[in-house]
mmCIF file of C-alpha atoms in Angstrom:
data_model
loop_
_atom_site.group_PDB
_atom_site.id
_atom_site.type_symbol
_atom_site.label_atom_id
_atom_site.label_comp_id
_atom_site.label_asym_id
_atom_site.label_seq_id
_atom_site.Cartn_x
_atom_site.Cartn_y
_atom_site.Cartn_z
ATOM 1 C CA MET A 1 -0.016 -0.099 -0.010
ATOM 2 C CA ASN A 2 1.290 3.377 -0.866
ATOM 3 C CA SER A 3 1.008 5.491 2.239
ATOM 4 C CA ALA A 4 2.466 8.716 0.639
ATOM 5 C CA ARG A 5 0.349 11.865 1.085
ATOM 6 C CA PRO A 6 -1.198 13.391 -2.018
ATOM 7 C CA ARG A 7 0.893 16.071 -3.583
ATOM 8 C CA ARG A 8 -0.109 19.680 -2.635
ATOM 9 C CA PRO A 9 -1.331 21.740 -5.529
ATOM 10 C CA THR A 10 1.072 24.431 -6.603
ATOM 11 C CA ILE A 11 0.807 27.750 -8.283
ATOM 12 C CA ARG A 12 2.119 25.910 -11.479
ATOM 13 C CA ASP A 13 -1.000 23.608 -11.217
ATOM 14 C CA VAL A 14 -3.277 26.649 -10.904
ATOM 15 C CA ALA A 15 -1.531 28.401 -13.823
ATOM 16 C CA GLU A 16 -1.965 25.369 -16.131
ATOM 17 C CA ALA A 17 -5.617 24.852 -15.133
ATOM 18 C CA ALA A 18 -6.303 28.603 -15.734
ATOM 19 C CA GLY A 19 -4.210 28.833 -18.917
ATOM 20 C CA VAL A 20 -2.280 31.795 -17.613
ATOM 21 C CA SER A 21 1.273 32.437 -16.461
ATOM 22 C CA ARG A 22 2.511 31.790 -12.876
ATOM 23 C CA GLY A 23 3.073 35.435 -12.530
ATOM 24 C CA THR A 24 -0.544 36.282 -13.225
ATOM 25 C CA VAL A 25 -1.612 33.754 -10.527
ATOM 26 C CA SER A 26 0.681 35.440 -7.983
ATOM 27 C CA ARG A 27 -0.680 38.865 -8.871
ATOM 28 C CA VAL A 28 -4.219 37.479 -8.307
ATOM 29 C CA LEU A 29 -3.173 36.114 -4.926
ATOM 30 C CA GLN A 30 -1.649 39.426 -3.948
ATOM 31 C CA GLY A 31 -4.691 41.367 -4.661
ATOM 32 C CA GLY A 32 -5.359 41.316 -8.260
ATOM 33 C CA HIS A 33 -3.351 44.334 -9.373
ATOM 34 C CA TRP A 34 -2.681 44.587 -13.126
ATOM 35 C CA VAL A 35 -4.864 41.594 -13.821
ATOM 36 C CA SER A 36 -7.891 41.585 -16.260
ATOM 37 C CA PRO A 37 -11.236 40.549 -14.862
ATOM 38 C CA GLU A 38 -11.301 37.535 -17.263
ATOM 39 C CA ALA A 39 -7.893 36.394 -15.973
ATOM 40 C CA SER A 40 -8.981 36.823 -12.340
ATOM 41 C CA ARG A 41 -12.126 34.847 -12.899
ATOM 42 C CA ALA A 42 -10.078 31.982 -14.530
ATOM 43 C CA VAL A 43 -7.544 32.001 -11.769
ATOM 44 C CA ASN A 44 -10.152 31.829 -8.989
ATOM 45 C CA ALA A 45 -11.916 29.066 -10.822
ATOM 46 C CA ALA A 46 -8.615 27.156 -11.125
ATOM 47 C CA ILE A 47 -7.907 27.591 -7.347
ATOM 48 C CA LYS A 48 -11.247 26.025 -6.578
ATOM 49 C CA LYS A 49 -10.900 23.186 -9.179
ATOM 50 C CA THR A 50 -7.292 22.336 -8.006
ATOM 51 C CA GLY A 51 -7.956 22.726 -4.342
ATOM 52 C CA TYR A 52 -4.886 25.111 -4.109
ATOM 53 C CA ARG A 53 -4.361 26.792 -0.587
ATOM 54 C CA VAL A 54 -1.911 29.635 0.103
ATOM 55 C CA ASN A 55 0.983 28.618 2.334
ATOM 56 C CA PRO A 56 0.621 31.287 4.991
ATOM 57 C CA HIS A 57 4.325 31.045 6.025
ATOM 58 C CA ALA A 58 5.554 31.459 2.481
ATOM 59 C CA ARG A 59 3.276 34.248 1.955
ATOM 60 C CA SER A 60 4.382 36.048 5.071
ATOM 61 C CA LEU A 61 8.035 35.800 3.997
ATOM 62 C CA ALA A 62 7.309 37.119 0.497
ATOM 63 C CA THR A 63 5.024 40.001 1.675
ATOM 64 C CA LYS A 64 6.769 40.725 5.058
ATOM 65 C CA ARG A 65 3.347 40.444 6.779
ATOM 66 C CA THR A 66 2.184 38.436 9.639
ATOM 67 C CA ASN A 67 -1.276 37.939 8.256
ATOM 68 C CA SER A 68 -2.714 38.959 11.654
ATOM 69 C CA VAL A 69 -4.313 42.019 13.136
ATOM 70 C CA GLY A 70 -4.289 43.231 16.710
ATOM 71 C CA PHE A 71 -7.626 43.963 18.694
ATOM 72 C CA LEU A 72 -6.359 46.670 21.142
ATOM 73 C CA LEU A 73 -8.671 47.170 24.043
ATOM 74 C CA THR A 74 -7.489 50.069 26.255
ATOM 75 C CA GLU A 75 -9.769 48.899 29.314
ATOM 76 C CA ARG A 76 -9.274 46.757 32.355
ATOM 77 C CA LEU A 77 -9.694 42.993 31.524
ATOM 78 C CA GLU A 78 -12.822 42.634 33.670
ATOM 79 C CA LEU A 79 -14.727 44.989 31.263
ATOM 80 C CA LEU A 80 -14.231 42.653 28.380
ATOM 81 C CA PHE A 81 -16.531 40.181 30.204
ATOM 82 C CA GLU A 82 -18.773 42.771 31.934
ATOM 83 C CA ASP A 83 -19.712 44.880 28.911
ATOM 84 C CA PRO A 84 -21.423 42.923 26.092
ATOM 85 C CA ASN A 85 -20.497 45.549 23.635
ATOM 86 C CA PHE A 86 -16.881 44.607 23.673
ATOM 87 C CA ALA A 87 -17.574 40.950 23.163
ATOM 88 C CA GLU A 88 -19.900 41.824 20.292
ATOM 89 C CA LEU A 89 -17.212 43.981 18.785
ATOM 90 C CA MET A 90 -14.643 41.204 19.064
ATOM 91 C CA GLY A 91 -16.941 38.565 17.670
ATOM 92 C CA GLY A 92 -17.769 40.811 14.635
ATOM 93 C CA VAL A 93 -14.126 41.607 13.931
ATOM 94 C CA ALA A 94 -13.172 38.000 14.196
ATOM 95 C CA ARG A 95 -15.970 36.991 11.711
ATOM 96 C CA ALA A 96 -14.945 39.687 9.285
ATOM 97 C CA LEU A 97 -11.227 38.693 9.514
ATOM 98 C CA ALA A 98 -12.039 35.003 9.046
ATOM 99 C CA GLU A 99 -13.680 35.774 5.679
ATOM 100 C CA ILE A 100 -10.300 37.112 4.414
ATOM 101 C CA ASP A 101 -8.277 34.456 6.195
ATOM 102 C CA VAL A 102 -6.481 36.933 8.645
ATOM 103 C CA SER A 103 -5.934 35.987 12.327
ATOM 104 C CA LEU A 104 -7.027 38.158 15.399
ATOM 105 C CA VAL A 105 -4.632 38.869 18.235
ATOM 106 C CA VAL A 106 -6.363 40.286 21.290
ATOM 107 C CA LEU A 107 -4.181 42.821 23.239
ATOM 108 C CA MET A 108 -5.287 44.269 26.687
ATOM 109 C CA ALA A 109 -3.874 47.622 27.583
ATOM 110 C CA GLY A 110 -5.860 48.778 30.540
ATOM 111 C CA THR A 111 -2.796 49.581 32.781
ATOM 112 C CA ALA A 112 0.519 51.377 32.069
ATOM 113 C CA ALA A 113 2.396 48.172 32.106
ATOM 114 C CA GLU A 114 0.023 46.425 29.722
ATOM 115 C CA GLN A 115 0.307 49.404 27.440
ATOM 116 C CA ARG A 116 4.045 49.289 27.386
ATOM 117 C CA ARG A 117 3.950 45.612 26.617
ATOM 118 C CA ALA A 118 1.379 46.102 23.849
ATOM 119 C CA SER A 119 3.412 48.923 22.245
ATOM 120 C CA ASP A 120 6.516 46.812 22.117
ATOM 121 C CA TYR A 121 4.625 43.791 20.800
ATOM 122 C CA ILE A 122 2.977 45.836 18.082
ATOM 123 C CA GLN A 123 6.109 47.885 17.083
ATOM 124 C CA GLN A 124 8.186 44.686 16.839
ATOM 125 C CA GLY A 125 5.923 43.800 13.830
ATOM 126 C CA HIS A 126 3.927 40.983 15.286
ATOM 127 C CA VAL A 127 0.739 42.228 13.734
ATOM 128 C CA ASP A 128 0.154 44.083 10.420
ATOM 129 C CA GLY A 129 -2.197 46.650 11.966
ATOM 130 C CA VAL A 130 -4.386 47.482 14.886
ATOM 131 C CA LEU A 131 -8.059 47.984 15.594
ATOM 132 C CA LEU A 132 -8.518 50.295 18.494
ATOM 133 C CA VAL A 133 -11.393 49.612 20.766
ATOM 134 C CA SER A 134 -12.434 52.036 23.588
ATOM 135 C CA TRP A 135 -11.022 55.473 23.831
ATOM 136 C CA HIS A 136 -10.070 57.153 27.141
ATOM 137 C CA ASN A 137 -7.300 59.840 27.881
ATOM 138 C CA SER A 138 -5.330 57.018 29.512
ATOM 139 C CA GLY A 139 -4.778 55.426 26.081
ATOM 140 C CA MET A 140 -3.748 58.537 24.202
ATOM 141 C CA ASP A 141 0.099 58.180 24.787
ATOM 142 C CA LEU A 142 -0.117 54.520 23.511
ATOM 143 C CA VAL A 143 -1.985 55.530 20.331
ATOM 144 C CA GLY A 144 0.337 58.352 19.892
ATOM 145 C CA GLN A 145 3.287 56.066 19.897
ATOM 146 C CA LEU A 146 1.725 53.648 17.433
ATOM 147 C CA HIS A 147 0.737 56.484 15.081
ATOM 148 C CA THR A 148 4.191 58.040 15.239
ATOM 149 C CA ALA A 149 5.705 54.548 14.530
ATOM 150 C CA GLY A 150 3.536 54.266 11.341
ATOM 151 C CA VAL A 151 1.434 51.322 12.487
ATOM 152 C CA PRO A 152 -1.761 51.052 10.435
ATOM 153 C CA LEU A 153 -4.615 51.943 12.768
ATOM 154 C CA ILE A 154 -8.461 52.167 12.654
ATOM 155 C CA SER A 155 -10.371 53.134 15.723
ATOM 156 C CA CYS A 156 -13.963 52.139 16.781
ATOM 157 C CA GLY A 157 -15.338 55.522 17.534
ATOM 158 C CA VAL A 158 -13.889 58.936 16.937
ATOM 159 C CA PRO A 159 -10.353 58.970 18.501
ATOM 160 C CA LEU A 160 -10.159 62.244 20.426
ATOM 161 C CA GLY A 161 -7.115 64.229 19.490
ATOM 162 C CA TYR A 162 -6.463 62.060 16.419
ATOM 163 C CA GLU A 163 -9.608 62.560 14.410
ATOM 164 C CA ARG A 164 -7.769 63.764 11.339
ATOM 165 C CA LYS A 165 -4.702 61.522 11.807
ATOM 166 C CA ILE A 166 -6.107 57.954 11.887
ATOM 167 C CA GLY A 167 -9.124 56.316 10.356
ATOM 168 C CA TRP A 168 -12.280 55.469 12.349
ATOM 169 C CA VAL A 169 -15.718 54.024 12.091
ATOM 170 C CA ALA A 170 -18.449 55.250 14.454
ATOM 171 C CA ALA A 171 -22.177 55.317 15.024
ATOM 172 C CA ASP A 172 -23.771 58.766 14.733
ATOM 173 C CA ASP A 173 -23.781 59.304 18.495
ATOM 174 C CA ARG A 174 -24.819 62.950 18.349
ATOM 175 C CA GLU A 175 -27.760 62.177 16.121
ATOM 176 C CA GLY A 176 -28.626 59.236 18.256
ATOM 177 C CA GLY A 177 -28.676 61.434 21.367
ATOM 178 C CA ARG A 178 -30.961 63.960 19.593
ATOM 179 C CA ILE A 179 -33.369 61.130 18.393
ATOM 180 C CA ALA A 180 -33.641 59.748 22.031
ATOM 181 C CA THR A 181 -34.399 63.176 23.371
ATOM 182 C CA ALA A 182 -36.782 63.975 20.439
ATOM 183 C CA HIS A 183 -38.742 60.681 21.278
ATOM 184 C CA LEU A 184 -39.236 61.743 24.870
ATOM 185 C CA VAL A 185 -40.318 65.278 23.805
ATOM 186 C CA ALA A 186 -42.820 63.680 21.462
ATOM 187 C CA LEU A 187 -44.281 61.568 24.380
ATOM 188 C CA GLY A 188 -45.049 64.939 26.092
ATOM 189 C CA ARG A 189 -42.324 64.696 28.659
ATOM 190 C CA ARG A 190 -41.025 67.979 29.869
ATOM 191 C CA ARG A 191 -38.525 67.314 32.611
ATOM 192 C CA ILE A 192 -36.146 65.153 30.696
ATOM 193 C CA ALA A 193 -32.888 64.156 32.493
ATOM 194 C CA THR A 194 -29.817 62.461 31.116
ATOM 195 C CA ILE A 195 -27.210 60.245 32.524
ATOM 196 C CA THR A 196 -24.032 60.662 30.476
ATOM 197 C CA GLY A 197 -21.104 58.367 29.784
ATOM 198 C CA PRO A 198 -17.509 59.306 30.638
ATOM 199 C CA GLN A 199 -16.563 62.550 29.015
ATOM 200 C CA ASP A 200 -13.269 61.548 27.895
ATOM 201 C CA THR A 201 -14.720 59.401 25.277
ATOM 202 C CA ALA A 202 -16.096 60.854 22.003
ATOM 203 C CA GLY A 203 -19.313 58.866 22.014
ATOM 204 C CA ALA A 204 -20.352 60.004 25.364
ATOM 205 C CA ARG A 205 -19.515 63.568 24.571
ATOM 206 C CA GLN A 206 -21.615 63.423 21.374
ATOM 207 C CA ARG A 207 -24.668 61.807 22.943
ATOM 208 C CA LEU A 208 -24.717 64.568 25.420
ATOM 209 C CA GLU A 209 -24.443 67.127 22.598
ATOM 210 C CA GLY A 210 -27.355 65.549 20.787
ATOM 211 C CA TYR A 211 -29.461 65.769 24.060
ATOM 212 C CA ARG A 212 -28.473 69.594 24.501
ATOM 213 C CA GLU A 213 -29.168 70.343 20.757
ATOM 214 C CA GLU A 214 -32.633 68.889 20.965
ATOM 215 C CA LEU A 215 -33.534 70.652 24.085
ATOM 216 C CA GLY A 216 -31.962 73.940 23.152
ATOM 217 C CA ASP A 217 -32.547 76.794 25.570
ATOM 218 C CA THR A 218 -34.715 74.575 27.761
ATOM 219 C CA VAL A 219 -31.683 72.527 28.903
ATOM 220 C CA ASP A 220 -31.566 72.319 32.708
ATOM 221 C CA GLU A 221 -28.052 71.615 34.153
ATOM 222 C CA ALA A 222 -29.620 70.137 37.255
ATOM 223 C CA LEU A 223 -31.006 67.314 35.032
ATOM 224 C CA ILE A 224 -27.473 66.250 33.770
ATOM 225 C CA GLU A 225 -25.640 63.575 35.769
ATOM 226 C CA ARG A 226 -22.470 61.842 34.793
ATOM 227 C CA GLY A 227 -22.007 58.026 34.847
ATOM 228 C CA ASP A 228 -19.264 55.610 33.653
ATOM 229 C CA TYR A 229 -21.275 53.206 31.527
ATOM 230 C CA SER A 230 -21.669 50.653 34.393
ATOM 231 C CA GLU A 231 -25.059 49.666 35.788
ATOM 232 C CA ALA A 232 -24.086 50.780 39.232
ATOM 233 C CA SER A 233 -23.163 54.260 37.968
ATOM 234 C CA GLY A 234 -26.724 54.394 36.414
ATOM 235 C CA ALA A 235 -28.300 53.693 39.779
ATOM 236 C CA ARG A 236 -26.101 56.254 41.577
ATOM 237 C CA ALA A 237 -26.866 58.882 38.922
ATOM 238 C CA MET A 238 -30.637 58.157 39.142
ATOM 239 C CA ARG A 239 -30.579 58.566 42.791
ATOM 240 C CA ALA A 240 -28.853 61.980 42.561
ATOM 241 C CA LEU A 241 -31.203 63.109 39.824
ATOM 242 C CA LEU A 242 -34.258 62.193 41.865
ATOM 243 C CA ASP A 243 -32.817 64.124 44.969
ATOM 244 C CA ARG A 244 -32.211 67.220 42.957
ATOM 245 C CA ALA A 245 -35.317 67.043 40.627
ATOM 246 C CA PRO A 246 -38.005 64.966 42.008
ATOM 247 C CA ASP A 247 -40.433 66.157 39.389
ATOM 248 C CA LEU A 248 -38.381 64.739 36.420
ATOM 249 C CA ASP A 249 -40.547 62.716 34.075
ATOM 250 C CA ALA A 250 -37.990 61.185 31.684
ATOM 251 C CA VAL A 251 -34.376 59.941 31.495
ATOM 252 C CA PHE A 252 -32.081 59.443 28.521
ATOM 253 C CA ALA A 253 -29.166 57.094 29.645
ATOM 254 C CA ALA A 254 -26.124 57.144 27.377
ATOM 255 C CA ASN A 255 -26.025 53.365 27.350
ATOM 256 C CA ASP A 256 -28.342 50.464 28.272
ATOM 257 C CA ARG A 257 -26.447 49.225 31.272
ATOM 258 C CA MET A 258 -26.864 52.639 32.871
ATOM 259 C CA ALA A 259 -30.464 52.690 31.823
ATOM 260 C CA ALA A 260 -30.940 49.296 33.557
ATOM 261 C CA GLY A 261 -29.424 50.798 36.760
ATOM 262 C CA ALA A 262 -31.752 53.704 36.490
ATOM 263 C CA LEU A 263 -34.743 51.448 36.174
ATOM 264 C CA THR A 264 -33.660 49.589 39.440
ATOM 265 C CA GLU A 265 -33.493 52.849 41.266
ATOM 266 C CA LEU A 266 -36.726 54.192 39.910
ATOM 267 C CA ARG A 267 -38.502 51.024 41.046
ATOM 268 C CA ALA A 268 -36.878 51.356 44.578
ATOM 269 C CA ALA A 269 -38.166 54.951 44.670
ATOM 270 C CA GLY A 270 -41.703 53.872 43.873
ATOM 271 C CA ARG A 271 -41.586 55.413 40.316
ATOM 272 C CA ARG A 272 -43.502 53.454 37.676
ATOM 273 C CA VAL A 273 -42.036 53.188 34.273
ATOM 274 C CA PRO A 274 -43.150 54.630 31.867
ATOM 275 C CA GLU A 275 -46.128 56.025 33.705
ATOM 276 C CA HIS A 276 -44.216 58.318 36.080
ATOM 277 C CA VAL A 277 -40.752 58.304 34.298
ATOM 278 C CA ALA A 278 -39.914 57.307 30.703
ATOM 279 C CA VAL A 279 -36.579 55.884 30.144
ATOM 280 C CA VAL A 280 -34.469 55.531 26.922
ATOM 281 C CA GLY A 281 -31.164 53.752 26.597
ATOM 282 C CA PHE A 282 -28.400 53.515 23.899
ATOM 283 C CA ASP A 283 -26.819 50.557 22.195
ATOM 284 C CA ASP A 284 -29.584 47.919 22.040
ATOM 285 C CA ALA A 285 -27.490 45.502 24.200
ATOM 286 C CA PRO A 286 -28.835 42.217 25.322
ATOM 287 C CA VAL A 287 -29.712 43.771 28.809
ATOM 288 C CA ALA A 288 -32.308 45.981 26.967
ATOM 289 C CA ARG A 289 -34.569 42.906 26.449
ATOM 290 C CA ARG A 290 -34.059 41.640 30.033
ATOM 291 C CA THR A 291 -35.323 44.650 31.953
ATOM 292 C CA ASP A 292 -38.890 45.054 33.076
ATOM 293 C CA PRO A 293 -40.250 46.916 31.151
ATOM 294 C CA GLU A 294 -38.010 46.264 28.198
ATOM 295 C CA LEU A 295 -35.911 49.126 27.211
ATOM 296 C CA THR A 296 -36.493 51.591 24.412
ATOM 297 C CA THR A 297 -33.081 52.313 23.112
ATOM 298 C CA LEU A 298 -30.904 53.439 20.119
ATOM 299 C CA ARG A 299 -29.573 50.403 18.223
ATOM 300 C CA GLN A 300 -25.953 50.588 16.992
ATOM 301 C CA PRO A 301 -25.138 48.694 13.920
ATOM 302 C CA PHE A 302 -22.284 46.546 15.388
ATOM 303 C CA ASP A 303 -22.087 44.063 12.470
ATOM 304 C CA ARG A 304 -21.586 47.017 10.046
ATOM 305 C CA ILE A 305 -19.221 48.835 12.316
ATOM 306 C CA THR A 306 -16.844 45.779 12.701
ATOM 307 C CA SER A 307 -16.925 44.918 9.050
ATOM 308 C CA GLU A 308 -16.093 48.416 7.996
ATOM 309 C CA MET A 309 -13.291 48.694 10.539
ATOM 310 C CA VAL A 310 -11.772 45.616 9.043
ATOM 311 C CA ARG A 311 -12.213 46.758 5.540
ATOM 312 C CA LEU A 312 -10.657 50.285 6.240
ATOM 313 C CA LEU A 313 -7.703 48.666 8.103
ATOM 314 C CA MET A 314 -6.862 46.334 5.286
ATOM 315 C CA GLN A 315 -6.796 49.318 2.901
ATOM 316 C CA VAL A 316 -4.348 51.222 5.251
ATOM 317 C CA ILE A 317 -2.288 48.162 5.470
ATOM 318 C CA ASP A 318 -2.177 48.014 1.618
ATOM 319 C CA GLY A 319 -1.032 51.679 1.577
ATOM 320 C CA ALA A 320 -4.254 53.683 1.250
ATOM 321 C CA PRO A 321 -4.808 56.886 3.302
ATOM 322 C CA PRO A 322 -6.956 56.562 6.357
ATOM 323 C CA ALA A 323 -10.687 56.920 5.899
ATOM 324 C CA THR A 324 -13.562 57.636 8.203
ATOM 325 C CA ILE A 325 -17.208 56.352 8.220
ATOM 326 C CA THR A 326 -20.239 57.524 10.403
ATOM 327 C CA LEU A 327 -23.138 55.084 10.548
ATOM 328 C CA PRO A 328 -26.723 55.846 11.566
ATOM 329 C CA THR A 329 -28.439 54.502 14.730
ATOM 330 C CA GLU A 330 -32.002 53.289 14.821
ATOM 331 C CA LEU A 331 -34.667 53.998 17.515
ATOM 332 C CA VAL A 332 -36.164 50.700 18.889
ATOM 333 C CA VAL A 333 -39.344 51.507 20.778
ATOM 334 C CA ARG A 334 -40.161 49.014 23.696
ATOM 335 C CA GLY A 335 -42.030 49.302 26.911
ATOM 336 C CA SER A 336 -39.963 51.842 28.812
ATOM 337 C CA ALA A 337 -40.809 54.834 26.707
#
């Protein structure tokens, strides 16, 4: 019995099956530059017919690429498991990269030591580019180092201080804040409070701006309370708002976790939702469908955000200038408002 393994198909086999040169096959495999549509179709059909697979190690040596991308989270590790948005973003990025056969490397950088290690790892060339997730002032030095080093970067959300220097994909947070507030106004609510996210992030700032823009001259500063996106901070902020403004009749929370905390505190205070106080969140996270009543919220298009982040990063890796994309949010009306 012949136990030898079948010979692995080569570029020569693909070229013969497609009726083109080996150089044409190589150009198709490297992105299709200077190849006619007819030749590209013939090569791709031949790849399927022969069962040819790219040798990733050989391609890495030829292109000086690692064929991997970093997912850089400038948050403490616990938040990766506490906040479902980060898990959703990671899953979406992983799916988008899998479609183009690129590996994902998760890099935590929530402390100074982690940021130093992440910077060294990235600048040593272990990844071809980086997707930035989360944006606080504590991560600005790290991003500055990577930008100065010429590392291809795309941010999830507007990167404060680097808006015109690196590419980004973001939901339209300002318009989302305006839509949420306008919905509460349309319900006849007149004492509309807001629980903001951390103001060293662009998304939280812009959601607050949308709230202010919709209310205009009627904004009452006593109805604005800051949170940190956690459920506990939403409860604390709701208590403070009720103490200062017991006549409030609506709340826009800058994310669903804080809105869930606000609901808990309203219930403890004997306020019925939405009869006494209407509540709107932001994100359409899983918690929005677990609250009682279920949350009215602004849905972020996470699948689209992650696919566009990957697409823009691969373009930057290939030498294109950074680009930016803003995507619309969608009001999802449920029982809380």
